[in-house]
Short mmCIF file of N, CA and C in Angstrom, two decimals:
data_model
loop_
_atom_site.label_atom_id
_atom_site.label_comp_id
_atom_site.label_asym_id
_atom_site.label_seq_id
_atom_site.Cartn_x
_atom_site.Cartn_y
_atom_site.Cartn_z
N MET A 246 43.69 -25.85 -18.74
CA MET A 246 42.85 -24.77 -19.58
C MET A 246 41.49 -25.50 -19.57
N ARG A 247 41.16 -26.36 -19.71
CA ARG A 247 40.01 -26.67 -19.70
C ARG A 247 39.29 -26.73 -18.37
N LYS A 248 39.93 -26.83 -17.03
CA LYS A 248 39.42 -27.02 -15.85
C LYS A 248 38.99 -25.15 -15.40
N ARG A 249 39.93 -24.18 -15.99
CA ARG A 249 39.81 -22.81 -15.82
C ARG A 249 38.64 -22.48 -16.71
N LYS A 250 38.51 -22.75 -17.61
CA LYS A 250 37.05 -22.37 -18.25
C LYS A 250 35.98 -23.30 -17.49
N ARG A 251 36.12 -24.27 -17.05
CA ARG A 251 34.80 -24.96 -16.19
C ARG A 251 34.66 -24.03 -15.24
N GLU A 252 35.88 -23.76 -14.39
CA GLU A 252 35.66 -22.82 -13.25
C GLU A 252 34.89 -21.49 -13.45
N LYS A 253 35.25 -21.00 -14.64
CA LYS A 253 34.71 -19.83 -15.02
C LYS A 253 33.06 -19.76 -15.58
N GLU A 254 32.48 -20.72 -16.10
CA GLU A 254 31.55 -20.85 -16.31
C GLU A 254 30.72 -20.98 -15.33
N ARG A 255 31.04 -22.17 -14.38
CA ARG A 255 30.07 -22.30 -13.14
C ARG A 255 30.22 -20.93 -12.00
N GLU A 256 31.40 -19.93 -12.16
CA GLU A 256 31.21 -18.73 -11.91
C GLU A 256 29.94 -17.91 -12.15
N ARG A 257 30.25 -17.60 -13.39
CA ARG A 257 29.05 -17.02 -14.47
C ARG A 257 27.69 -17.74 -13.99
N GLU A 258 27.51 -18.76 -13.96
CA GLU A 258 26.31 -19.77 -13.22
C GLU A 258 25.59 -19.34 -12.25
N LYS A 259 26.97 -18.90 -11.21
CA LYS A 259 26.33 -18.80 -9.85
C LYS A 259 26.26 -17.23 -9.88
N GLU A 260 26.65 -16.35 -10.55
CA GLU A 260 26.32 -14.78 -10.66
C GLU A 260 24.83 -14.70 -10.98
N GLY A 261 24.76 -15.53 -11.76
CA GLY A 261 23.51 -15.39 -12.68
C GLY A 261 22.54 -15.95 -11.72
N GLU A 262 22.57 -16.80 -10.77
CA GLU A 262 21.70 -17.33 -9.64
C GLU A 262 21.50 -16.41 -8.60
N ARG A 263 22.63 -15.85 -8.28
CA ARG A 263 22.95 -14.85 -7.39
C ARG A 263 21.75 -13.26 -7.86
N LYS A 264 21.85 -13.12 -8.97
CA LYS A 264 21.17 -11.95 -9.54
C LYS A 264 19.58 -12.10 -9.55
N LYS A 265 19.16 -13.67 -9.93
CA LYS A 265 18.17 -13.90 -10.14
C LYS A 265 17.47 -13.95 -8.37
N GLU A 266 18.38 -14.61 -7.91
CA GLU A 266 17.57 -14.17 -6.43
C GLU A 266 17.37 -12.90 -6.08
N ARG A 267 18.75 -11.96 -6.38
CA ARG A 267 17.94 -10.55 -5.71
C ARG A 267 17.24 -9.71 -6.37
N GLU A 268 17.10 -10.05 -7.46
CA GLU A 268 15.58 -9.63 -8.22
C GLU A 268 14.34 -10.23 -7.43
N ARG A 269 14.21 -11.45 -7.18
CA ARG A 269 13.07 -11.98 -6.59
C ARG A 269 12.56 -11.23 -5.44
N GLU A 270 13.92 -11.23 -4.53
CA GLU A 270 13.67 -10.22 -3.21
C GLU A 270 13.35 -8.76 -3.33
N ARG A 271 13.97 -8.43 -4.28
CA ARG A 271 13.26 -6.91 -4.85
C ARG A 271 11.88 -6.78 -5.00
N GLU A 272 11.68 -7.87 -6.01
CA GLU A 272 10.10 -7.86 -6.56
C GLU A 272 9.12 -8.24 -5.12
N SER A 273 9.60 -9.16 -4.21
CA SER A 273 9.10 -9.38 -3.39
C SER A 273 8.60 -8.19 -2.10
N GLU A 274 9.97 -7.38 -1.90
CA GLU A 274 9.55 -5.96 -1.46
C GLU A 274 8.80 -5.29 -1.79
N ARG A 275 9.22 -4.93 -3.01
CA ARG A 275 7.74 -4.31 -4.19
C ARG A 275 6.82 -4.53 -3.84
N LYS A 276 6.16 -5.68 -3.94
CA LYS A 276 4.99 -6.54 -3.70
C LYS A 276 4.78 -6.01 -2.12
N LYS A 277 5.06 -6.21 -1.37
CA LYS A 277 4.78 -5.84 0.03
C LYS A 277 4.78 -4.69 0.63
N GLU A 278 5.51 -3.58 -0.34
CA GLU A 278 5.21 -2.07 -0.26
C GLU A 278 4.06 -1.89 -0.63
N ARG A 279 3.49 -2.29 -2.06
CA ARG A 279 2.08 -2.02 -2.79
C ARG A 279 0.93 -2.33 -2.03
N GLU A 280 1.37 -3.40 -1.20
CA GLU A 280 0.25 -3.68 -0.10
C GLU A 280 0.04 -3.10 1.14
N ARG A 281 1.06 -2.67 1.65
CA ARG A 281 1.33 -1.73 2.83
C ARG A 281 0.29 -0.34 2.30
N GLU A 282 0.86 -0.03 1.01
CA GLU A 282 0.53 1.23 0.45
C GLU A 282 -1.16 1.27 0.34
N LYS A 283 -1.76 -0.01 -0.18
CA LYS A 283 -3.02 0.21 -0.34
C LYS A 283 -3.84 -0.30 1.29
N GLU A 284 -3.25 -0.39 2.02
CA GLU A 284 -3.70 -0.59 3.26
C GLU A 284 -4.08 0.79 4.02
N ARG A 285 -2.89 1.59 3.87
CA ARG A 285 -2.52 2.97 4.51
C ARG A 285 -4.09 3.76 3.54
N GLU A 286 -4.24 3.58 2.42
CA GLU A 286 -4.95 4.30 1.35
C GLU A 286 -6.35 3.80 2.18
N ARG A 287 -6.68 2.62 2.48
CA ARG A 287 -7.99 1.94 2.99
C ARG A 287 -8.04 2.83 4.29
N LYS A 288 -7.24 3.00 5.04
CA LYS A 288 -7.22 3.35 6.39
C LYS A 288 -7.98 4.97 6.08
N ARG A 289 -7.06 5.73 5.18
CA ARG A 289 -7.50 6.85 4.68
C ARG A 289 -9.25 7.28 4.72
N GLU A 290 -9.43 5.97 3.45
CA GLU A 290 -10.70 6.50 3.21
C GLU A 290 -11.75 5.81 4.07
N ARG A 291 -11.65 5.24 5.19
CA ARG A 291 -12.12 4.91 6.09
C ARG A 291 -11.99 6.13 7.01
N LYS A 292 -11.35 6.71 7.00
CA LYS A 292 -11.17 7.77 8.03
C LYS A 292 -11.97 9.24 7.53
N ARG A 293 -11.78 9.34 6.12
CA ARG A 293 -12.76 10.16 5.49
C ARG A 293 -14.41 10.07 6.00
N GLY A 294 -14.54 8.61 5.65
CA GLY A 294 -15.98 8.08 5.30
C GLY A 294 -16.47 8.75 7.06
N ARG A 295 -15.39 8.15 7.66
CA ARG A 295 -16.08 8.94 9.34
C ARG A 295 -16.20 10.76 9.60
N GLU A 296 -15.34 10.87 8.78
CA GLU A 296 -15.44 12.64 8.81
C GLU A 296 -16.81 13.19 8.15
N ARG A 297 -16.73 12.26 7.08
CA ARG A 297 -18.05 12.49 6.39
C ARG A 297 -19.33 12.61 7.02
N LYS A 298 -19.47 11.54 7.83
CA LYS A 298 -20.74 11.00 8.74
C LYS A 298 -20.67 11.98 9.55
N LYS A 299 -19.83 12.29 9.85
CA LYS A 299 -20.00 13.28 11.47
C LYS A 299 -20.48 14.86 10.96
N GLN A 300 -19.75 15.13 9.75
CA GLN A 300 -20.19 16.32 9.41
C GLN A 300 -21.67 16.33 8.57
N ARG A 301 -22.49 15.43 8.01
CA ARG A 301 -23.70 15.13 7.80
C ARG A 301 -24.64 14.93 9.10
N GLU A 302 -23.59 14.30 10.26
CA GLU A 302 -24.72 14.45 11.32
C GLU A 302 -24.97 16.18 11.90
N LYS A 303 -23.64 16.55 11.86
CA LYS A 303 -23.69 17.84 12.53
C LYS A 303 -24.89 19.11 11.43
N GLU A 304 -24.81 18.89 10.10
CA GLU A 304 -25.71 19.54 9.46
C GLU A 304 -27.05 19.13 9.84
N ARG A 305 -27.61 17.98 10.03
CA ARG A 305 -28.88 17.54 10.47
C ARG A 305 -29.12 18.25 11.76
N GLU A 306 -28.07 17.80 12.70
CA GLU A 306 -28.65 18.85 14.15
C GLU A 306 -29.10 20.18 13.84
N LYS A 307 -28.12 20.97 13.05
CA LYS A 307 -28.51 21.97 12.78
C LYS A 307 -29.80 22.30 12.24
N GLU A 308 -30.53 21.79 11.18
CA GLU A 308 -31.11 22.05 10.18
C GLU A 308 -32.44 21.60 11.30
N ARG A 309 -32.09 20.61 12.11
CA ARG A 309 -33.11 20.12 13.52
C ARG A 309 -33.44 21.44 14.15
N LYS A 310 -32.53 22.13 14.53
CA LYS A 310 -32.58 23.21 15.45
C LYS A 310 -33.27 24.32 14.82
N ARG A 311 -32.76 24.82 13.52
CA ARG A 311 -33.51 25.72 12.65
C ARG A 311 -35.17 25.47 12.90
N GLU A 312 -35.78 24.32 12.44
CA GLU A 312 -36.67 23.98 12.04
C GLU A 312 -37.20 24.18 13.58
N LYS A 313 -36.67 23.94 14.72
CA LYS A 313 -37.52 24.00 16.16
C LYS A 313 -37.66 25.40 16.21
N GLU A 314 -36.64 26.39 15.85
CA GLU A 314 -36.73 27.76 16.24
C GLU A 314 -38.02 28.25 15.23
N GLY A 315 -38.16 27.40 13.78
CA GLY A 315 -38.94 28.16 13.29
C GLY A 315 -40.42 28.19 13.95
N ASP A 316 -40.69 26.81 14.52
CA ASP A 316 -41.77 26.58 14.71
C ASP A 316 -42.39 27.48 15.82
N ARG A 317 -41.51 27.74 16.56
CA ARG A 317 -42.09 28.96 17.62
C ARG A 317 -42.12 30.19 17.38
#
């Protein structure tokens, strides 16, 4: 009787440890996914910045052409 009770108790402890381990793994995956998402967002921002810069350069170029046309 006592032996069976001890075995059940050990089984519960093992199950608790397994549960904690699974939770740690899930949390680790969530953390990695958050980092990947942050990196994707940084890349998007850099791309937007480059596109804005190109657009500004095009606008400046148009403005220069207009000024040259006005001088003639």
